C-alpha positions as semicolon CSV with decimal commas, in nm:
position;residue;x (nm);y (nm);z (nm)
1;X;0,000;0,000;0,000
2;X;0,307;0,219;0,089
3;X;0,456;0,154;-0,230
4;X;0,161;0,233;-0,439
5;X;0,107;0,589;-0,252
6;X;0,433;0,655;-0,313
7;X;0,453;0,571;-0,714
8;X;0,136;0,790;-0,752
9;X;0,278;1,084;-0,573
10;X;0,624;1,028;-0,751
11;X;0,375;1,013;-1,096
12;X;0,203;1,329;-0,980
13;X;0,584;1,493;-0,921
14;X;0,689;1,388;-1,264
15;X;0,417;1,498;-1,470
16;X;0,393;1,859;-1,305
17;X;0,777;1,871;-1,328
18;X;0,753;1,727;-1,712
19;X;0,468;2,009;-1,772
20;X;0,672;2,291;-1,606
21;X;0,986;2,175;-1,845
22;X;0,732;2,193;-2,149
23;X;0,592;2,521;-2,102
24;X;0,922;2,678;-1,986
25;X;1,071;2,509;-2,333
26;X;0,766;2,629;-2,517
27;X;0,879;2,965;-2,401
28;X;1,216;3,001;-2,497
29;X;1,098;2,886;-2,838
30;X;0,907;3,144;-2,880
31;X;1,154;3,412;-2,716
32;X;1,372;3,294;-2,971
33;X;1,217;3,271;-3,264
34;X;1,062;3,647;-3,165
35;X;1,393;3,777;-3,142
36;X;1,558;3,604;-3,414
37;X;1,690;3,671;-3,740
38;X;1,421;3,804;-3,976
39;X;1,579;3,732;-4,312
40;X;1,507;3,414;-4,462
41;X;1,757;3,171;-4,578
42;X;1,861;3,289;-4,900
43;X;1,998;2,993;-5,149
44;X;1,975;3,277;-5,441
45;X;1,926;3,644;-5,540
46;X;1,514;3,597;-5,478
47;X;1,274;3,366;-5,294
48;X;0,915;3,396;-5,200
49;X;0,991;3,580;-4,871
50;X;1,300;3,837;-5,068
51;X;1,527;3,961;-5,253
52;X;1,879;4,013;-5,239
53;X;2,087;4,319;-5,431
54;X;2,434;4,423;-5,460
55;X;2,541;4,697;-5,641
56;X;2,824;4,499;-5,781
57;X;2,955;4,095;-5,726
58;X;3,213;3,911;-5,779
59;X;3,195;3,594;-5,965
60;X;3,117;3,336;-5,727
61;X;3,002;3,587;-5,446
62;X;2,673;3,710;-5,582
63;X;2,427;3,902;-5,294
64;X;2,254;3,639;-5,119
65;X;2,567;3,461;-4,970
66;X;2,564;3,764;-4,736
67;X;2,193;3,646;-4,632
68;X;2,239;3,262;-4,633
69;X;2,313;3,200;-4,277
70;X;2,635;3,079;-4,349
71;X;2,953;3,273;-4,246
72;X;3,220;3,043;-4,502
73;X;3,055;3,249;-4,770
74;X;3,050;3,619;-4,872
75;X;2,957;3,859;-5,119
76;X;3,241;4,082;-5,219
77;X;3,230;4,369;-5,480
78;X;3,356;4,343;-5,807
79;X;3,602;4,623;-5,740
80;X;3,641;4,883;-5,518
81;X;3,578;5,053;-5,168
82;X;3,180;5,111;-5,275
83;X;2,927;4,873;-5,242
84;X;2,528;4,872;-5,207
85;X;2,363;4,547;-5,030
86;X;2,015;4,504;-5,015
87;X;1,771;4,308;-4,885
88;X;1,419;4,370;-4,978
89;X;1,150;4,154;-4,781
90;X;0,782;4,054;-4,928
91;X;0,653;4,231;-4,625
92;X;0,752;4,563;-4,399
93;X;0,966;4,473;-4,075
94;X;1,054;4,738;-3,828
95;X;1,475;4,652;-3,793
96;X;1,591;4,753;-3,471
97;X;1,933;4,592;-3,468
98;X;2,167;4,456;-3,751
99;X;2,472;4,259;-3,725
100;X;2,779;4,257;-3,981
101;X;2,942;4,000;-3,989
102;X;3,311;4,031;-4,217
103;X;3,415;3,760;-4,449
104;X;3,791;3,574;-4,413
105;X;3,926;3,789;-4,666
106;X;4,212;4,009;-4,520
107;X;4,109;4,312;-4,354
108;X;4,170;4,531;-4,674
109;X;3,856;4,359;-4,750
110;X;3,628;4,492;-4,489
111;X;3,406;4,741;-4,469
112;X;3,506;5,084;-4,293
113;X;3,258;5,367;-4,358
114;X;2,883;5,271;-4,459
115;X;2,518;5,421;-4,341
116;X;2,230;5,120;-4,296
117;X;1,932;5,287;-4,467
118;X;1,580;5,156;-4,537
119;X;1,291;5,222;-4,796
120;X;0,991;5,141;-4,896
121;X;0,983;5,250;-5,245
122;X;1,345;5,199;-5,346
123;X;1,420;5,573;-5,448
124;X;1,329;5,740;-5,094
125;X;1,615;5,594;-4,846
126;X;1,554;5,720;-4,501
127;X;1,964;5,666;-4,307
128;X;1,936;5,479;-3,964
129;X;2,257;5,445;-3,868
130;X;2,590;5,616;-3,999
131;X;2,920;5,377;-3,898
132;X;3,299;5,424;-3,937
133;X;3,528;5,171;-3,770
134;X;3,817;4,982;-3,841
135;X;3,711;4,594;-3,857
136;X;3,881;4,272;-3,822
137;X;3,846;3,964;-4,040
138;X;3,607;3,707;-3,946
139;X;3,381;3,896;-3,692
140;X;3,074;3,946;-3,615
141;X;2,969;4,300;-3,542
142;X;2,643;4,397;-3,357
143;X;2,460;4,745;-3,433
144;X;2,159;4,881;-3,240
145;X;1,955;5,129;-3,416
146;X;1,684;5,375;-3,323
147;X;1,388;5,309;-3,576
148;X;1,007;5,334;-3,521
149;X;0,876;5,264;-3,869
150;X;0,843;4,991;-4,071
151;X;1,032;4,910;-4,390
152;X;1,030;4,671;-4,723
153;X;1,380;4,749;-4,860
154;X;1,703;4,787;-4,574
155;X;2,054;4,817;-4,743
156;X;2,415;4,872;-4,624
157;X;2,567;5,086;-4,829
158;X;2,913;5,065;-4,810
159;X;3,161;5,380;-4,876
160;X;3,508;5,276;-4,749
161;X;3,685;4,949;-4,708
162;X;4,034;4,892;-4,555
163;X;4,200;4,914;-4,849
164;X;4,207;4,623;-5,074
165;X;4,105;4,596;-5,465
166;X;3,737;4,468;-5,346
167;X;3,523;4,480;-5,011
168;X;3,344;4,178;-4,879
169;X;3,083;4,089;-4,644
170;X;3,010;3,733;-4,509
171;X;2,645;3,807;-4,352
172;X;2,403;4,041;-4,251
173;X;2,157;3,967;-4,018
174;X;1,830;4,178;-3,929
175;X;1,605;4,167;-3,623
176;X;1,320;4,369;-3,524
């Protein structure tokens, strides 16, 4: 009789402690995904949820390998310091943070001076953050921006690299 009492309060224990473990998993899903990376996984220049844009590429490092959630890959200019990168999204987002994150290429390669801008028309660009810094290879940079509204198009465009023949960029990321 002991015994059975005790399995039964032991069952009790374990389901409320198996419940509590669901719901507090069930939350951090959803904190997660909330707080995640908005751009989709881009395995070309356009899907259903985007496009991606670059003022110039490189042979082999077209747009979208700066928005396909893998940092081995890059999009680098064809030539030169300048460089546009878009990404325009099916629907508005409001972006309040970005990250950068610089390719392997040598520092030459990375960007310097840029301004992260957004649209929704494509002509109109409204600036929503200005940046000049002095990056390092292989690093992921986090940028907090002050924005209220909500956007289509958000693009980096790029002014100044460190120097080299070409400027690269391994990933962008976007969260609201």
């Amino acid at each position: 009789m002991m015994n059975k009492k005790l399995n039964g309060i032991l069952r009790k224990k374990v389901a409320s402690a198996t419940a509590a473990l669901l719901l507090a998993s069930s939350l951090s899903v959803i904190t997660a995904s909330a707080s995640g990376n908005i751009i989709p996984l881009m395995t070309s220049n356009t899907n259903s949820l985007g496009t991606a844009y670059a003022s110039s590429e490189w042979a082999g490092h077209e747009a979208y390998q700066a928005f396909d959630h893998n940092d081995s890959t890059y999009w680098s200019t064809s030539s030169g310091s300048y460089g546009e990168l878009r990404f325009s999204f099916s629907s508005q987002k409001k972006v309040t943070s970005y990250t950068l994150r610089t390719s392997s290429q040598a520092a030459g390669n990375t960007p310097k001076n840029w301004t992260f801008q957004a649209s929704n028309d494509g002509v109109n660009w409204t600036v929503l953050d200005t940046a000049a810094y002095t990056l390092s290879p292989n690093f992921t940079y986090t940028f907090s921006i002050l924005n209220n509204s909500y956007y289509s198009k958000y693009r980096l465009v790029i002014t100044a690299n460190g120097g080299a023949y070409s400027t690269s960029v391994a990933e962008v990321q976007m969260f609201e």
